[in-house]
Coordinates of N, CA and C in Angstrom, one line a residue:
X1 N 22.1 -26.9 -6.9 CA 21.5 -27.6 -8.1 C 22.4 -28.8 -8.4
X2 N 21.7 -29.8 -9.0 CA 22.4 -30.9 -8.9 C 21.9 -31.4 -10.9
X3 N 23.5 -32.0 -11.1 CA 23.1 -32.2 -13.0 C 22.9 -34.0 -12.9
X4 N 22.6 -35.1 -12.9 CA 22.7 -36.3 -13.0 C 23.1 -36.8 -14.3
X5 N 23.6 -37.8 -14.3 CA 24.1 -38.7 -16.2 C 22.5 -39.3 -16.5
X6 N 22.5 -39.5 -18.0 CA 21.2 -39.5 -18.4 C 21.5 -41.4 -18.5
X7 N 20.1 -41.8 -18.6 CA 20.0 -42.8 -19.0 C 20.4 -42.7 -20.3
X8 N 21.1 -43.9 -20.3 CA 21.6 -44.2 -21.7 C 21.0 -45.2 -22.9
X9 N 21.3 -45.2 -24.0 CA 20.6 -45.8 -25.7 C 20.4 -47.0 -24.8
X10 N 21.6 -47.8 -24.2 CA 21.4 -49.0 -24.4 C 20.3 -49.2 -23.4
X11 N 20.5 -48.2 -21.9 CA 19.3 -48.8 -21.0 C 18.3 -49.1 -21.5
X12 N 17.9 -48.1 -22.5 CA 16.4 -48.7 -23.5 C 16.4 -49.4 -24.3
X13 N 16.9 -49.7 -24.9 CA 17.4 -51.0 -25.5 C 16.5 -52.1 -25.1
X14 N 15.5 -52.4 -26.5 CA 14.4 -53.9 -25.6 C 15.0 -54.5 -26.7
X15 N 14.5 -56.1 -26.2 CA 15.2 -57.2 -26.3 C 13.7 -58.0 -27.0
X16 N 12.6 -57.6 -26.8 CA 11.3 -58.3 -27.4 C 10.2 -57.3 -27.4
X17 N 10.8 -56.2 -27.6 CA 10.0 -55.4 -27.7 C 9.0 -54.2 -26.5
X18 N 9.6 -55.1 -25.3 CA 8.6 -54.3 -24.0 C 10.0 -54.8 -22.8
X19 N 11.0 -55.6 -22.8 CA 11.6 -56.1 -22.0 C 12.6 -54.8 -21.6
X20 N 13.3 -54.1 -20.8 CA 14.3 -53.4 -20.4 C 15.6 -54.3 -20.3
X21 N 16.5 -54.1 -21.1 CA 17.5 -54.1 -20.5 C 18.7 -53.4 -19.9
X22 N 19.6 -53.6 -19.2 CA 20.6 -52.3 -18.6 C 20.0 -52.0 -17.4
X23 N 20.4 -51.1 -16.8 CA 20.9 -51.1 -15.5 C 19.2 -50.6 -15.1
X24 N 18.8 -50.5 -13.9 CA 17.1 -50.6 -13.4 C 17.6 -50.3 -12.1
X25 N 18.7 -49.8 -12.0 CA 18.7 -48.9 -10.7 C 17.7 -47.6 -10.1
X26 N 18.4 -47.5 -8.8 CA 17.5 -46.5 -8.1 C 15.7 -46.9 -7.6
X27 N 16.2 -48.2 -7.6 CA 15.5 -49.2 -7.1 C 14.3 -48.5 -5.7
X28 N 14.6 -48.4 -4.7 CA 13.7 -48.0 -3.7 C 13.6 -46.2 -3.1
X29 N 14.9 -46.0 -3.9 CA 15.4 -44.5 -3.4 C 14.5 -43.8 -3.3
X30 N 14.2 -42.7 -2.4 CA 12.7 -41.9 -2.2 C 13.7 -40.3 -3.0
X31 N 14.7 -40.3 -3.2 CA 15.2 -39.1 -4.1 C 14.9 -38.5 -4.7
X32 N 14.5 -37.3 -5.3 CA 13.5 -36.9 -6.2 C 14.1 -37.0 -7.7
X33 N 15.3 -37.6 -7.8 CA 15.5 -37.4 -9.3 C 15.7 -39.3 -9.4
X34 N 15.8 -39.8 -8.5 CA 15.8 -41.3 -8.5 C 14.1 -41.8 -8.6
X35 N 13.0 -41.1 -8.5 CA 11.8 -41.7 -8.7 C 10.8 -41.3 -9.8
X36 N 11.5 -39.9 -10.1 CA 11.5 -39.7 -11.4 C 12.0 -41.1 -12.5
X37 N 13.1 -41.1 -12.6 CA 14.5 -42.1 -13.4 C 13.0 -43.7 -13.2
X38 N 12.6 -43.8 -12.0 CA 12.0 -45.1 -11.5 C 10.6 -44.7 -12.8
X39 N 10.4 -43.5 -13.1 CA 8.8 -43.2 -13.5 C 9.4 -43.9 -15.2
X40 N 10.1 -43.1 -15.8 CA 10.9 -43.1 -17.1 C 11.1 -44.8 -17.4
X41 N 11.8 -45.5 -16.3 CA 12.3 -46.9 -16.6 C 11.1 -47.7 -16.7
X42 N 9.7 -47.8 -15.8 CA 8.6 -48.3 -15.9 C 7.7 -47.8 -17.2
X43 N 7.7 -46.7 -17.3 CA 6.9 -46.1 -18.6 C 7.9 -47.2 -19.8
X44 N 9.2 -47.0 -20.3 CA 9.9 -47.5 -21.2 C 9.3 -49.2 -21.1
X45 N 9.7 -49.4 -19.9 CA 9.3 -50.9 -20.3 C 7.3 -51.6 -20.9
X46 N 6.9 -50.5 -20.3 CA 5.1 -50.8 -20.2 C 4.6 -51.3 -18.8
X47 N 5.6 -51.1 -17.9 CA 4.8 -51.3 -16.4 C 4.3 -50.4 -15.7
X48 N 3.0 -50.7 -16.2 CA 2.2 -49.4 -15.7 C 1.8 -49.5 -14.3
X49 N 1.8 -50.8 -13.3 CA 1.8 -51.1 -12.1 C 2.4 -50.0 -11.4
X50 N 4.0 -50.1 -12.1 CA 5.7 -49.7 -11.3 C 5.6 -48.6 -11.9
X51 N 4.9 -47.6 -13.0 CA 4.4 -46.2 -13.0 C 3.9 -45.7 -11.9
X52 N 2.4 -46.3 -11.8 CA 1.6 -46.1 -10.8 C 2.3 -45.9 -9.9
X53 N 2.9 -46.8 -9.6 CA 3.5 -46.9 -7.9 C 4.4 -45.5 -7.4
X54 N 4.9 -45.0 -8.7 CA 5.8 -43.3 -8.3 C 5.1 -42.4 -8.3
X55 N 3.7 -42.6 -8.5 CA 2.7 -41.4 -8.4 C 1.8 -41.2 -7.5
X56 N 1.9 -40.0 -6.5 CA 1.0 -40.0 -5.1 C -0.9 -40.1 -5.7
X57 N -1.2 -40.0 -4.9 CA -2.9 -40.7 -5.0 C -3.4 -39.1 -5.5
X58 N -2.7 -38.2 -5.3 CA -3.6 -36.2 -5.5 C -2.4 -36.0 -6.5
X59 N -1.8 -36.6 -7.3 CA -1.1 -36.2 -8.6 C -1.4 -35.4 -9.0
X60 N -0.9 -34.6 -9.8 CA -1.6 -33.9 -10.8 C -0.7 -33.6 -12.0
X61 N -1.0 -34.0 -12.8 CA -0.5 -34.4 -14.2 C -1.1 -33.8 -15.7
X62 N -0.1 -32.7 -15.8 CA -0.9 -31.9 -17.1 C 0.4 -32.1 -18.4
X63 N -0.5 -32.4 -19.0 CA -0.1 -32.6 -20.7 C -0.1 -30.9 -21.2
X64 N 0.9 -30.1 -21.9 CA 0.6 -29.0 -22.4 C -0.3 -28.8 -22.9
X65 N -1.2 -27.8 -23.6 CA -2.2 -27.2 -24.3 C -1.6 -27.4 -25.9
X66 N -2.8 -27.5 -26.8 CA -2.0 -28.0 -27.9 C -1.3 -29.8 -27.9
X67 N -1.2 -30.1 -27.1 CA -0.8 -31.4 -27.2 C -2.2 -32.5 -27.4
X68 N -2.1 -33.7 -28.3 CA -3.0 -34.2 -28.0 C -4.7 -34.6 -27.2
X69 N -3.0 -34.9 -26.0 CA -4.4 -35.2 -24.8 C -3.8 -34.5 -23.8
X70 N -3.8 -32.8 -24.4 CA -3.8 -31.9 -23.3 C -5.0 -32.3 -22.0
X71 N -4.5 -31.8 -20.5 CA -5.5 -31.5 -19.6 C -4.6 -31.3 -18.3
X72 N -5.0 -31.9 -17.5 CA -4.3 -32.0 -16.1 C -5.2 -33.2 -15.6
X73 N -5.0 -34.0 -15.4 CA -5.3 -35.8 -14.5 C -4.8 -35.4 -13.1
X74 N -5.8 -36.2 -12.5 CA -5.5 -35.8 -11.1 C -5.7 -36.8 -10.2
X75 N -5.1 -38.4 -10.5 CA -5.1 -39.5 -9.8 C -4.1 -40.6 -10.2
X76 N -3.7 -41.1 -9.8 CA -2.5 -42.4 -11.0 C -3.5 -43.0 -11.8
X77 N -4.5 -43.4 -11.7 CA -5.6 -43.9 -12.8 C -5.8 -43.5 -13.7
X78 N -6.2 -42.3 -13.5 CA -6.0 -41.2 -14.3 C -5.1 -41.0 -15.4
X79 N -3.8 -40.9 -14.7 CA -2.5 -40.8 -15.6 C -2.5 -42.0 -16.8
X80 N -2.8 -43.5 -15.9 CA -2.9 -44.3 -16.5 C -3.3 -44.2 -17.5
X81 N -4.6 -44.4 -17.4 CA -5.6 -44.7 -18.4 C -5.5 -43.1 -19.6
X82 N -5.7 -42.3 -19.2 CA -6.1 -40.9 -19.5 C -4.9 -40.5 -20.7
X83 N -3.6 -41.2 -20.1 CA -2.6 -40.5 -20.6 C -1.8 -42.2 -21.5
X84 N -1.3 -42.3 -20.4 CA -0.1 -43.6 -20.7 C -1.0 -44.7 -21.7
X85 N -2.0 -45.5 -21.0 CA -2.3 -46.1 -22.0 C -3.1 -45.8 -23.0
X86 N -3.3 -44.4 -23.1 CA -4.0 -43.9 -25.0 C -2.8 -43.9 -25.7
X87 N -1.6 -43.2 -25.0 CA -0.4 -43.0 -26.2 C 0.1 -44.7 -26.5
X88 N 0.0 -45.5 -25.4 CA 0.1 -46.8 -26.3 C -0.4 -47.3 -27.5
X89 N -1.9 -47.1 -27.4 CA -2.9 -47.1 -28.7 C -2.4 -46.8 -29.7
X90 N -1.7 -45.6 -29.6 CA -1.9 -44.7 -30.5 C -0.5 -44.3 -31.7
X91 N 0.8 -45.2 -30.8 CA 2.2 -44.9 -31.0 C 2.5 -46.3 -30.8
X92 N 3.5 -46.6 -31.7 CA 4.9 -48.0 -31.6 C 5.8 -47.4 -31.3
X93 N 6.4 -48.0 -30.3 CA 7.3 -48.3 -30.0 C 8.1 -46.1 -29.0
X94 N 6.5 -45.8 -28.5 CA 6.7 -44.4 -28.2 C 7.7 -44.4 -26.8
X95 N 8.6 -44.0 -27.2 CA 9.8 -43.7 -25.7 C 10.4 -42.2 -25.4
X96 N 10.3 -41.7 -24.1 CA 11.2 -40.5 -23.6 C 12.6 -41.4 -23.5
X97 N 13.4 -40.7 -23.9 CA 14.9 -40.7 -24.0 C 15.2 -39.5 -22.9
X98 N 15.4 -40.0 -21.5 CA 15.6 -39.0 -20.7 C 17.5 -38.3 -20.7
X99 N 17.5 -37.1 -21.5 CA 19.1 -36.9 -21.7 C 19.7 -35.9 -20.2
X100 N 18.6 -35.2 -19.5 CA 19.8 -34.3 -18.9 C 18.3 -34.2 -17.6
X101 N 18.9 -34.3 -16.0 CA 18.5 -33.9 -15.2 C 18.8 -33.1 -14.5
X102 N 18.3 -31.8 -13.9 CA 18.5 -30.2 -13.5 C 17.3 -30.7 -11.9
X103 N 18.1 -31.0 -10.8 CA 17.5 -31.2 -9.7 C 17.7 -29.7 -8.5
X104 N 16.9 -29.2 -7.9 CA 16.8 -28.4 -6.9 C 15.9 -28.7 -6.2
X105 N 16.3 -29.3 -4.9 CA 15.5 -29.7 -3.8 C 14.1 -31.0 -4.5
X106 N 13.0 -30.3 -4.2 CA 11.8 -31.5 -4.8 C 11.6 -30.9 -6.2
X107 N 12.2 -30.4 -7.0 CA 11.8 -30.0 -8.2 C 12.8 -30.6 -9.1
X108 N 12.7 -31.7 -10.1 CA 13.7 -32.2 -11.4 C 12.4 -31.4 -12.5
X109 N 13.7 -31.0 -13.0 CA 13.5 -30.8 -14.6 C 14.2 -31.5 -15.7
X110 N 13.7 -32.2 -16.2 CA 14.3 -33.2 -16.8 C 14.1 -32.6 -18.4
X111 N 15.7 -32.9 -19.6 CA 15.2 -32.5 -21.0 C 14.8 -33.9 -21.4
X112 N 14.8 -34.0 -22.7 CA 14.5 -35.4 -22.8 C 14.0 -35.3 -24.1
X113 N 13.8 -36.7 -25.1 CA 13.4 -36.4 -26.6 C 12.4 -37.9 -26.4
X114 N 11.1 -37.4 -26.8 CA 10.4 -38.4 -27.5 C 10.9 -39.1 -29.0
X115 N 10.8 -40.4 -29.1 CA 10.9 -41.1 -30.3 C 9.4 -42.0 -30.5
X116 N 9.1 -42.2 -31.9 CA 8.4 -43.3 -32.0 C 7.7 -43.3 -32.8
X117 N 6.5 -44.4 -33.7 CA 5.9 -43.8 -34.8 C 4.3 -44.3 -34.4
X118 N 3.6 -43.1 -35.3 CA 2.0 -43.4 -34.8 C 1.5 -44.3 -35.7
X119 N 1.0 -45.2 -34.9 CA 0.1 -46.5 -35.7 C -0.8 -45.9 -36.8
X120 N -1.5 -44.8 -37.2 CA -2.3 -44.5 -38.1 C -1.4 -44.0 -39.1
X121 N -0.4 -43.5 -39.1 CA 0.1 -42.8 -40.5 C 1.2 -43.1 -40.0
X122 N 1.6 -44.1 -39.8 CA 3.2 -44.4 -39.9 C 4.4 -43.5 -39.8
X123 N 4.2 -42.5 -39.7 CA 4.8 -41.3 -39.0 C 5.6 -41.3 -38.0
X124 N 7.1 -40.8 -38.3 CA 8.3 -40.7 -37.2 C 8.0 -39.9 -36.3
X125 N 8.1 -40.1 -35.0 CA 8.4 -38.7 -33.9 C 9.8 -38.5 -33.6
X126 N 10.5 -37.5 -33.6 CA 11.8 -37.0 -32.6 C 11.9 -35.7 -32.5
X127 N 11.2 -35.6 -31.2 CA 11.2 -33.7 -30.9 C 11.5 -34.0 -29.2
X128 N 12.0 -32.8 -29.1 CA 12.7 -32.6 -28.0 C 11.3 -32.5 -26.8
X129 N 12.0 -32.4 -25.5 CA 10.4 -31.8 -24.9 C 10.9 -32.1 -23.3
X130 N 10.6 -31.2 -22.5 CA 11.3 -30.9 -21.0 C 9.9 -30.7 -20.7
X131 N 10.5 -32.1 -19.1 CA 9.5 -31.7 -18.1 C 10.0 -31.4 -16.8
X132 N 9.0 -31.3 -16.4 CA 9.0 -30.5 -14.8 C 8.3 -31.5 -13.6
X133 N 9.1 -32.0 -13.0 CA 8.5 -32.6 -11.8 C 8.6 -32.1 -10.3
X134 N 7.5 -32.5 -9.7 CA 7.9 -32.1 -8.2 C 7.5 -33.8 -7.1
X135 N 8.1 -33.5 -6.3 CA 8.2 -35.2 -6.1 C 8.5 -34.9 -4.5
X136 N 7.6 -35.7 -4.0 CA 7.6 -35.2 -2.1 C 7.3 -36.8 -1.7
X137 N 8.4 -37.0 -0.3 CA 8.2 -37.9 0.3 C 7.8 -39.0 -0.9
X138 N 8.8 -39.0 -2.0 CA 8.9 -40.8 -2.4 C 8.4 -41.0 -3.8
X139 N 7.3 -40.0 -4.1 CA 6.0 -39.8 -4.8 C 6.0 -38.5 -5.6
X140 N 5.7 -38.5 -7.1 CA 5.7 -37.1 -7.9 C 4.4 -36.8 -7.5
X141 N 4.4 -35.8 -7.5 CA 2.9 -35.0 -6.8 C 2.6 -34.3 -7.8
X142 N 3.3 -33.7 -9.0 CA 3.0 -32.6 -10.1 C 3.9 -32.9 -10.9
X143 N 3.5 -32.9 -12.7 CA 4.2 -33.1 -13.3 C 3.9 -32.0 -14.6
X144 N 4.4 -31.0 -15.2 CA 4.2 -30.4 -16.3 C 5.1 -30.8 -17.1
X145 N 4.0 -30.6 -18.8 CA 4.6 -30.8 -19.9 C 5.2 -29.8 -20.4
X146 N 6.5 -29.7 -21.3 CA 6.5 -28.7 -22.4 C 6.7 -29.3 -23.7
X147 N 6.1 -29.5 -24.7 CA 6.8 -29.7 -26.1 C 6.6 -29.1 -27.4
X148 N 7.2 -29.2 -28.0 CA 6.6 -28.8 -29.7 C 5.5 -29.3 -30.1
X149 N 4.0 -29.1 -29.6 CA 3.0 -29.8 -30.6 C 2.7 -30.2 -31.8
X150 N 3.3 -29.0 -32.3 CA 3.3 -28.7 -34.0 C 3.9 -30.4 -34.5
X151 N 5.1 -30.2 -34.1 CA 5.9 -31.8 -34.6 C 5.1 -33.1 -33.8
X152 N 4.3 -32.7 -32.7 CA 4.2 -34.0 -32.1 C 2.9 -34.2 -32.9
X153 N 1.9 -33.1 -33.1 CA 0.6 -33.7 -34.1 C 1.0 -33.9 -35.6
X154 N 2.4 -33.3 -36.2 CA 2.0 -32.9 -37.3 C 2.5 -35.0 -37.8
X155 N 2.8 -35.9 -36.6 CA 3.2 -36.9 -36.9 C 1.8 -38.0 -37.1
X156 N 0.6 -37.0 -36.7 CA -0.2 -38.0 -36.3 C -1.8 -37.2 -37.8
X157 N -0.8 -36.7 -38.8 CA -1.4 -36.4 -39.3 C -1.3 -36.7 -40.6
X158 N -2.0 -37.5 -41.7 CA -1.8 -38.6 -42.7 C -1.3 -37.4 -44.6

């Protein structure tokens, strides 16, 4: 088992709002905790291209039950659209703060805390929330959620 250093405040740290700055390593690495890190640094910034790009074409990507936009997506388009760009709609300035990586072979489990507030009721998020990836040849192939719903809807609730 392998533990990694977390991305740090500043790497997220934007400069106009969508820009990254800090370190954008792990650049081509096919590693499974390095294309994960590559999923996290494109989500943060809004490049949903360089999301896409770490997600195999038979993904399968489930949001917990109770969460919003629970389901399972099962294409990068999918993810896209289905997932990534509704919570943009829907959240300012919404970021995973990835704090601790737990790697075994193709499986990272990553902890990690959402921040951010929802555009309809101006509402804080900060709840904790661990995922689970599996990542083959380059590409996450499965991704499970876990979070507190309770705090993630009760932010989207006026």
């Amino acid at each position: 088992m392998e533990w990694l250093e977390p991305v740090t405040d500043e790497q997220y740290r934007r400069t106009d709002g969508r820009a990254l700055t800090g370190n954008t390593a792990h650049g081509t690495s096919a590693a499974p905790a390095d294309v994960v890190r590559r999923q996290y640094l494109a989500s943060v910034r809004g490049d949903l291209d360089a999301l896409r790009a770490t997600l195999a074409d038979d993904v399968e990507w489930t949001a917990m039950a109770g969460f919003p936009l629970a389901g399972t997506y099962r294409t990068p388009d999918a993810v896209v659209s289905g997932v990534m760009e509704r919570l943009a709609k829907e959240w300012s300035g919404l970021t995973v703060h990835d704090d601790t990586y737990v790697v075994e072979g193709e499986d990272v489990v990553v902890l990690a805390r959402y921040t951010g507030t929802h555009r309809g009721t101006g509402k804080a998020l900060d709840v904790r929330v661990a995922h689970h990836f599996v990542v083959r040849g380059g590409l996450i192939v499965r991704f499970e959620q876990f979070v507190d719903t309770a705090k993630f809807l009760a932010a989207t609730i006026a």
